[in-house]
Coordinates of C-alpha atoms and ligand atoms in Angstrom, one line a residue:
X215 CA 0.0 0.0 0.0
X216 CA 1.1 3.2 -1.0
X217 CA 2.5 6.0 2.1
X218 CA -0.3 8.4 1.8
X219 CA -0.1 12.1 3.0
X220 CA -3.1 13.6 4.0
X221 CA -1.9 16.8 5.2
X222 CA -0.8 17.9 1.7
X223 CA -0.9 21.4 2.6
X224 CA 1.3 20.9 5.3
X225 CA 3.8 18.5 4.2
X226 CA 7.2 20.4 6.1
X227 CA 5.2 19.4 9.4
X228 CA 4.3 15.7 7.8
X229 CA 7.9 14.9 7.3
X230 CA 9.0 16.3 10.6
X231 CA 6.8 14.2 12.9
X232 CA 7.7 11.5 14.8
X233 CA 7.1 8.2 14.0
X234 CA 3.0 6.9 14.8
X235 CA 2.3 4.5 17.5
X236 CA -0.7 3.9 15.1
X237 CA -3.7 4.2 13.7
X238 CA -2.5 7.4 12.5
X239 CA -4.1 6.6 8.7
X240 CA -7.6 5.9 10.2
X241 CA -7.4 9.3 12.3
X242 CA -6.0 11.3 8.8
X243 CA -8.5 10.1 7.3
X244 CA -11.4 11.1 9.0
X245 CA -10.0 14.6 9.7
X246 CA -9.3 14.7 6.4
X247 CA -12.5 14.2 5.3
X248 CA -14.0 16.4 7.9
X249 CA -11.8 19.5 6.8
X250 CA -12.8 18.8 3.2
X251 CA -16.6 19.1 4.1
X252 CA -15.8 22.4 6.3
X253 CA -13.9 24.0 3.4
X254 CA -15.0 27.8 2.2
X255 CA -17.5 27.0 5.3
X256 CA -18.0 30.1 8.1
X257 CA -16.7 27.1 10.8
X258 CA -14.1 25.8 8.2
X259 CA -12.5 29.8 8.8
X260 CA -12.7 29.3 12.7
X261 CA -11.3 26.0 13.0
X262 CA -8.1 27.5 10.7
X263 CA -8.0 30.9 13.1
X264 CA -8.5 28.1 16.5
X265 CA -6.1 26.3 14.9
X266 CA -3.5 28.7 13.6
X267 CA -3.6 27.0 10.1
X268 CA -3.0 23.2 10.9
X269 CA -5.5 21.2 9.2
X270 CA -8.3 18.6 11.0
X271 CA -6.0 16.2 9.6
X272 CA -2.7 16.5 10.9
X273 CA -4.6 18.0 14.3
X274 CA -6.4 14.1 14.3
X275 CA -2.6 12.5 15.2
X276 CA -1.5 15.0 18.5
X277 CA -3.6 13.1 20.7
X278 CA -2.0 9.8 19.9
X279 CA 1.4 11.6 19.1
X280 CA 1.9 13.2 22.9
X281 CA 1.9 9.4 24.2
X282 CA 5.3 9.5 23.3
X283 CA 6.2 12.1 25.7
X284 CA 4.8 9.6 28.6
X285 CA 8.5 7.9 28.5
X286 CA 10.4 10.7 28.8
X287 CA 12.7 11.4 31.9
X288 CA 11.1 14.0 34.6
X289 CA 12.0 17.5 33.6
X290 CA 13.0 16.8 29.6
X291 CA 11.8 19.4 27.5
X292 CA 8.7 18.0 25.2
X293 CA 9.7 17.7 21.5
X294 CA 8.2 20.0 19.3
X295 CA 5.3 18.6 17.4
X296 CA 4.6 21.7 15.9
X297 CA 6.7 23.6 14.9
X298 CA 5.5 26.7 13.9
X299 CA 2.8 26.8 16.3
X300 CA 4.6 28.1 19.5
X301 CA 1.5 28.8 21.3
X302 CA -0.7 25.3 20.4
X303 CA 2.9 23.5 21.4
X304 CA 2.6 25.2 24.8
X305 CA -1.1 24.2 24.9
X306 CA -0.5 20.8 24.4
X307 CA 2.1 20.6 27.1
X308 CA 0.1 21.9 29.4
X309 CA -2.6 19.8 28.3
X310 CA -0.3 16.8 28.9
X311 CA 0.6 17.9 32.3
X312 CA -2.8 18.7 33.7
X313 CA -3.4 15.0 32.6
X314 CA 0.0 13.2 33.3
X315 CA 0.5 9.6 32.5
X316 CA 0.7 8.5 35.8
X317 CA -1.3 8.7 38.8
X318 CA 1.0 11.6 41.2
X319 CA -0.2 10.1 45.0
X320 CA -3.2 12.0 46.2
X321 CA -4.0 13.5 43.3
X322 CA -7.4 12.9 41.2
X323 CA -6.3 14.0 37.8
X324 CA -7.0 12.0 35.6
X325 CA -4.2 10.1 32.9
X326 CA -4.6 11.2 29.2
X327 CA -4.2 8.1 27.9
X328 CA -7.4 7.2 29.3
X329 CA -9.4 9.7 27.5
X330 CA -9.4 7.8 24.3
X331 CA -11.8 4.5 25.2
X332 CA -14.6 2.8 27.2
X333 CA -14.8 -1.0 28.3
X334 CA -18.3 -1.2 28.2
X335 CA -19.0 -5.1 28.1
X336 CA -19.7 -6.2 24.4
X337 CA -22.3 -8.9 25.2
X338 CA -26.0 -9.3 25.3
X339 CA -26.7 -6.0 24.0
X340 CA -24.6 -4.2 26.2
X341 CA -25.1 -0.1 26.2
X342 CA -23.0 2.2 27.3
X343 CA -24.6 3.7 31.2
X344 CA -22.5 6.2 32.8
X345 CA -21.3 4.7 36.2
X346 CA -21.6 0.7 35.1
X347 CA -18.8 -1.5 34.5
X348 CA -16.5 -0.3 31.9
X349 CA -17.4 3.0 32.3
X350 CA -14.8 5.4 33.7
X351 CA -15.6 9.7 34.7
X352 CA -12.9 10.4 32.1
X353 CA -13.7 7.8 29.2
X354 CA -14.2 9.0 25.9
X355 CA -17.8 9.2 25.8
X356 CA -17.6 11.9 28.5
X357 CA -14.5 13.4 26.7
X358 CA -16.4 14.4 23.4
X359 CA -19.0 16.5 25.2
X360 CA -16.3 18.1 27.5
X361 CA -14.8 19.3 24.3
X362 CA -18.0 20.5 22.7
X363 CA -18.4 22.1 26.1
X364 CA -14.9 24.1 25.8
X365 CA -15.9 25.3 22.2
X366 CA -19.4 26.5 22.8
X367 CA -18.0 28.4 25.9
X368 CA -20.2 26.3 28.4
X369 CA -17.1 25.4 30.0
X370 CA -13.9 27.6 30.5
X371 CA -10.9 27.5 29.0
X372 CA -9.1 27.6 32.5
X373 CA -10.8 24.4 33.2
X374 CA -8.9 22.1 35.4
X375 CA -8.1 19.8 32.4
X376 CA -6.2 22.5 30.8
X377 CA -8.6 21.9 27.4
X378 CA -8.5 25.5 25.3
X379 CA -10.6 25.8 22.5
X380 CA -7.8 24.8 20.4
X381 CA -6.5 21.5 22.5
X382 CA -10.8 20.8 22.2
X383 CA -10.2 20.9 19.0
X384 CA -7.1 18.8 18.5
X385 CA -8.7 15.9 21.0
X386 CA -12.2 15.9 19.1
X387 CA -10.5 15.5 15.6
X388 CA -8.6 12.6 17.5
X389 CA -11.3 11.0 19.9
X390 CA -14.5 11.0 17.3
X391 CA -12.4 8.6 15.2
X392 CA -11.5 7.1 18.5
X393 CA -15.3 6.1 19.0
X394 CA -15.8 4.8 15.3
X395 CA -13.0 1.9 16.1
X396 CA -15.4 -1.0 18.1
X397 CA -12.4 -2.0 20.2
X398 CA -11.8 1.8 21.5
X399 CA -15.5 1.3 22.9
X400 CA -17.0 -2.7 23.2
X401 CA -14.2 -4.8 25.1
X402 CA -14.1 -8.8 25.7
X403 CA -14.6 -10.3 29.6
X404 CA -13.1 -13.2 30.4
X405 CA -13.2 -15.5 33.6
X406 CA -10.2 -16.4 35.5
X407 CA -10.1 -20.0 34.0
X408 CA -9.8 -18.2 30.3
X409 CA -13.9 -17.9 29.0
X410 CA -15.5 -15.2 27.4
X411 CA -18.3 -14.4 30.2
X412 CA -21.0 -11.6 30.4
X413 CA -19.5 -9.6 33.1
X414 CA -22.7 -8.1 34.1
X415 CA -24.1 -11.6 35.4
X416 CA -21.8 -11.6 38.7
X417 CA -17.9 -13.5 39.4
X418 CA -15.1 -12.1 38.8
X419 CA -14.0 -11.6 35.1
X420 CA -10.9 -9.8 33.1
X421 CA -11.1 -7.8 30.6
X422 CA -9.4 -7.5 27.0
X423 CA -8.4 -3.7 27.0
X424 CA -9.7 -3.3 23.4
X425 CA -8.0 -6.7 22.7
X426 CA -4.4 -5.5 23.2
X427 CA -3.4 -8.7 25.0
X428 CA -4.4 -10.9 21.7
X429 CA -2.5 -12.0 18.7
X430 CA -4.9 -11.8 15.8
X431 CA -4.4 -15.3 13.6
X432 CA -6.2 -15.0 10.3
X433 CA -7.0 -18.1 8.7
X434 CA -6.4 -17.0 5.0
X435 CA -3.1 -16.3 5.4
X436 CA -3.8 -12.8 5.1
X437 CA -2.1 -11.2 8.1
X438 CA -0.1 -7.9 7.5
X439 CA 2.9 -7.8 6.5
X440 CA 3.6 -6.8 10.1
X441 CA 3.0 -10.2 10.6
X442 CA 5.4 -12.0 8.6
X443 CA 7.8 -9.3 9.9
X444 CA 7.6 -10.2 13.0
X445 CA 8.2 -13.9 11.9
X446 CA 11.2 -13.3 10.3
X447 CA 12.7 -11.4 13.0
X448 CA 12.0 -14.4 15.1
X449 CA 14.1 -16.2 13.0
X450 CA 11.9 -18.1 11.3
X451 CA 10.6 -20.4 14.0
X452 CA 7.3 -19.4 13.2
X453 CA 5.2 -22.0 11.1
X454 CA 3.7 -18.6 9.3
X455 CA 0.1 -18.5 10.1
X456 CA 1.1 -17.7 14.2
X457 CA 2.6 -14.8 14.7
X458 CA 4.9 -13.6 17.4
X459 CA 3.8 -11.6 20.4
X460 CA 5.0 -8.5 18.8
X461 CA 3.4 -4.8 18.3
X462 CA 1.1 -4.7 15.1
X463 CA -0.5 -7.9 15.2
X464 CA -2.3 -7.6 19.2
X465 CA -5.8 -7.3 17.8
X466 CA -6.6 -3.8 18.6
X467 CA -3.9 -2.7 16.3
X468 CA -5.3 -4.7 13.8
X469 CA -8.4 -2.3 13.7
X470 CA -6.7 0.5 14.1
X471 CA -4.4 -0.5 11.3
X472 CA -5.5 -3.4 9.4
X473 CA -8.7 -2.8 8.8
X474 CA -8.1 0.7 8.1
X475 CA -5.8 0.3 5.0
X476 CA -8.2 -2.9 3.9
X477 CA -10.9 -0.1 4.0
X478 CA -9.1 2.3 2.1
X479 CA -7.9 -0.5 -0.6
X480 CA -11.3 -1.2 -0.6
X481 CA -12.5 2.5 -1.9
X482 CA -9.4 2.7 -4.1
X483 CA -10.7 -0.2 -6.2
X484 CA -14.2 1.4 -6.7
X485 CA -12.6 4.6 -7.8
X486 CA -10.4 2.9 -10.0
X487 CA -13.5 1.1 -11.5
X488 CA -15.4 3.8 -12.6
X489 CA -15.9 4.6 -16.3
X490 CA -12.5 6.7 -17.5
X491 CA -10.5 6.5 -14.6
X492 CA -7.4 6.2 -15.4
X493 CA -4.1 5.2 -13.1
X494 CA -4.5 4.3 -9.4
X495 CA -6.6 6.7 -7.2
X496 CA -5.0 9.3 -5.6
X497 CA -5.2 10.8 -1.4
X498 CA -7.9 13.1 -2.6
X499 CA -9.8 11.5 -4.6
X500 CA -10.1 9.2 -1.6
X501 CA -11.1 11.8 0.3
X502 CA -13.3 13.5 -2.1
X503 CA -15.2 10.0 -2.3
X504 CA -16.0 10.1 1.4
X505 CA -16.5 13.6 1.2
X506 CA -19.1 14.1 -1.5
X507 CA -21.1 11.1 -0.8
X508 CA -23.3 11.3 2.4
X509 CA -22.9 8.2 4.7
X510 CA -26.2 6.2 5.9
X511 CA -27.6 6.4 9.0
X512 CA -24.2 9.6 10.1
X513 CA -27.4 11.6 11.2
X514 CA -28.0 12.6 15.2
X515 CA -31.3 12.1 16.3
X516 CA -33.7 15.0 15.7
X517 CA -33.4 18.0 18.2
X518 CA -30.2 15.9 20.2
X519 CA -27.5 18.0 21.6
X520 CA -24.2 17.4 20.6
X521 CA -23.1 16.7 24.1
X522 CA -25.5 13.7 23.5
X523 CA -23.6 12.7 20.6
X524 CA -20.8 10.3 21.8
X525 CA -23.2 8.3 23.7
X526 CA -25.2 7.2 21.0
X527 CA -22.1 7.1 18.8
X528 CA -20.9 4.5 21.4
X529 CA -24.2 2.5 21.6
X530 CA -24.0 2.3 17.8
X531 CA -20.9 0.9 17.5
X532 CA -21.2 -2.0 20.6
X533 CA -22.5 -4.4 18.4
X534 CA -19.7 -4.2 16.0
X535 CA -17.6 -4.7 19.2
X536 CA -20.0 -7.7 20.0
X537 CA -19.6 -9.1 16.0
X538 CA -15.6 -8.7 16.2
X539 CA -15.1 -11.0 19.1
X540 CA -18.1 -13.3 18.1
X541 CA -15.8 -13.8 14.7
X542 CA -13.0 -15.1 16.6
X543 CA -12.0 -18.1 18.8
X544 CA -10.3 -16.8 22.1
X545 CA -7.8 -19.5 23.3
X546 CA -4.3 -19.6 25.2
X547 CA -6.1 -17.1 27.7
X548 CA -4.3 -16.3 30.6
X549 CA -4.9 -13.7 32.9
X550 CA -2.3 -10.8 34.4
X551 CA -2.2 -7.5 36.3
X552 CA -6.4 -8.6 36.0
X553 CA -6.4 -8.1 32.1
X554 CA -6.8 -11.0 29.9
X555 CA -4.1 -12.1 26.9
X556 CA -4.3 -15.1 24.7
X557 CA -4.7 -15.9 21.5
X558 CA -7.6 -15.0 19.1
X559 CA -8.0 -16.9 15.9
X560 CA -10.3 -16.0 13.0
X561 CA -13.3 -18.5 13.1
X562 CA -15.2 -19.7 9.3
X563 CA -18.5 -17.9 9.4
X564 CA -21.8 -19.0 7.5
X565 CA -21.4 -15.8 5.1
X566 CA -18.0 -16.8 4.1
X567 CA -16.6 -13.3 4.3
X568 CA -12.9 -13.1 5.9
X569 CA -12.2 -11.6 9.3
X570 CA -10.2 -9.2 6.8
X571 CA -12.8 -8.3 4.4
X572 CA -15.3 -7.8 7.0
X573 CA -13.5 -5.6 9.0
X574 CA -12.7 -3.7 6.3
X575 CA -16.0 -3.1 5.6
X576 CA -16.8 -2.1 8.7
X577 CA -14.5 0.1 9.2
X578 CA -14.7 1.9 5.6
X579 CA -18.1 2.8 6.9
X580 CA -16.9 3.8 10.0
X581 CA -14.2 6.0 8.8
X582 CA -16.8 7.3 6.6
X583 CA -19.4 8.6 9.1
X584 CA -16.4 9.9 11.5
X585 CA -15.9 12.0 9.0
X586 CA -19.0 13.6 8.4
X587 CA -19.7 13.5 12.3
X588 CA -16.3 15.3 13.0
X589 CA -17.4 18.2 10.7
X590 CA -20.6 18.1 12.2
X591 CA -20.0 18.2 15.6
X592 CA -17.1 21.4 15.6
X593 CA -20.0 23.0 13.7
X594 CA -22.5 22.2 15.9
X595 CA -19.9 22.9 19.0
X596 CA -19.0 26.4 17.5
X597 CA -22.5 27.1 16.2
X598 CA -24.3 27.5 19.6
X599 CA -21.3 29.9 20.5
X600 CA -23.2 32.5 18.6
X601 CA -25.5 34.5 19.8
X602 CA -29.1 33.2 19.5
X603 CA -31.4 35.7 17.8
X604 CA -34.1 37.2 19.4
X605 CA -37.1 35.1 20.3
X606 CA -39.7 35.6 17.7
X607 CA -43.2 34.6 18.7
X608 CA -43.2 30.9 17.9
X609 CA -45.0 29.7 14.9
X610 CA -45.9 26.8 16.3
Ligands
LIG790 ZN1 -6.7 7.3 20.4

């Protein structure tokens, strides 16, 4: 698969960022897609004033990207993810240390790694209810709506999390793709003897943390080339279809990968179908085709707020969750520091479609109403900002 750059109009930043933990396509893509609907929009000219010129885009990678401050020694300056943005730099630091990685003693702030997911049980038609199992005060389905808070001005800027408009802005671009990935939001329980169990029906269980613990075996062969990577740096041992224990083939980061770039290989092909299309599809056509064509079923429900938004976002997506583990056979499970690990291993379904494919699919659509749901959501955030015009006698 080809490298793709999103953030074409600011490729001197592209080339000097770090190196992506991951996922980083899947998040470009939906901020990419997002700043091509709000283009030549009145919202599309604030977010580039809140933003000083970065794009949705590049913006959708910070949250990810200042994880790799977490390991630095007490006291090291941060590096500069942007550059030429002095002021959003300094923003982000102080985002970071409002929200530090880990826990000072006696202190209640929370970690910013845990902003980006939920473990709400992915079983039985689990939903997503603020105080149950899974559910943390800082998760990201009470995240979203702080942001949309900060940029309608309902909550302050010197809020104790240290979220400015702009940082809102840089977090939602990040933690609405967040929400389309099943794994960020539906997680697996396990009992202590290794089975999947509905956690909600009493004993102790375990769960996956978005399936990080798992090595993902397809059974077409198909795993990324991560996979046979990872085989051939240890040293060819592996019979091929089991991969190692490595980074890029745990489960989660097959969704946030995998399925990403099987999505997006997946779009290419219908562009490259199409009646005098010539060559392979480019970044922006990619984008244009998310872009131009509305998503089913991306709409909020009539007259909801947008602080309402992640939570039905979530509760849409749980089943997904439910269907990803459903495809797979959990085995190998053991159980440490009370999260689960094991193997998970692609089962044959009736409809025949790969673990692969299907994912793909999934998440082609997912990526597709992020997109639409990013743009809509800063607009609806930034909207209500205004001032309301003056009550009319109601035709109603
Ligand atoms: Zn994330």
């Amino acid at each position: 698969m080809r490298f793709r750059i999103f953030t074409l109009t600011c490729a001197t930043l592209f080339l000097a960022m770090p190196v992506f933990p991951y996922g980083a396509l899947g998040h470009e893509t939906v901020g990419a897609i997002a700043d091509m609907k709000l283009a030549g929009t009145p919202t599309g000219a604030q977010v580039t004033k809140l933003l000083n010129g970065i794009t949705l885009s590049r913006a959708s990678v910070l949250a990810d990207e200042i994880k790799g401050w977490d390991r630095l020694p007490k006291g090291q300056p941060k590096p500069i993810l942007l550059k030429d943005h002095p002021q959003l730099q300094e923003q982000l630091v102080a985002f970071w240390e409002a929200n530090p990685p880990t826990k000072a003693k006696g202190s209640d702030a929370p970690t910013h790694k845990e902003f980006h997911y939920t473990d709400v049980p992915a079983v039985d038609g689990g939903k997503y209810v603020k105080g149950n199992l899974g559910t943390e005060p800082y998760d990201i389905v009470q995240m979203i709506p702080f942001c949309v808070r900060v940029l309608s001005g309902a909550e302050p800027e010197t809020n104790a999390r240290k979220i400015t408009k702009p940082i809102a802005l840089i977090l939602l671009a990040h933690y609405v793709g967040d929400i389309h990935q099943p794994l960020h939001v539906g997680n697996a329980y396990f009992s202590s003897a290794g089975n999947l169990v509905n956690p909600t029906k009493g004993g102790k269980s375990f769960p996956d943390h978005g399936g990080n613990g798992f090595n993902i075996i397809l059974s077409d062969a198909q795993t990324s080339k991560k996979d046979s990577k990872a085989d051939s740096k240890s040293g060819g041992k592996s019979s091929g279809k089991k991969s190692s224990k490595s980074k890029g083939t745990n489960l989660h980061s097959f969704w946030d990968s995998d399925a990403v770039e099987a999505a997006l290989k997946h779009v290419d092909t219908q562009i490259e179908k199409q009646p005098n299309h010539k060559g392979k599809a480019t970044d922006e056509e990619v984008i244009a085709w998310f872009a131009n064509s509305e998503p089913t079923d991306w709409k909020p429900a009539a007259k909801s707020q947008p602080t309402e938004w992640a939570q039905a976002w979530a509760n849409e997506i749980i089943p997904m969750s439910t269907q990803a583990h459903e495809r797979l056979e959990f085995s190998n499970v053991t159980i440490k520091n009370e999260s689960a690990s094991g193997d998970a291993t692609e089962k044959k379904m009736p409809d025949g479609i790969s673990y692969l494919e299907w994912s793909g699919l999934r998440t082609e659509e997912e990526l597709h109403k992020a997109g639409w749901r990013l743009a809509a959501i800063i607009e609806a955030s930034l909207e209500s900002k205004k001032p309301t015009a003056p009550k009319t006698k109601s035709t109603q």
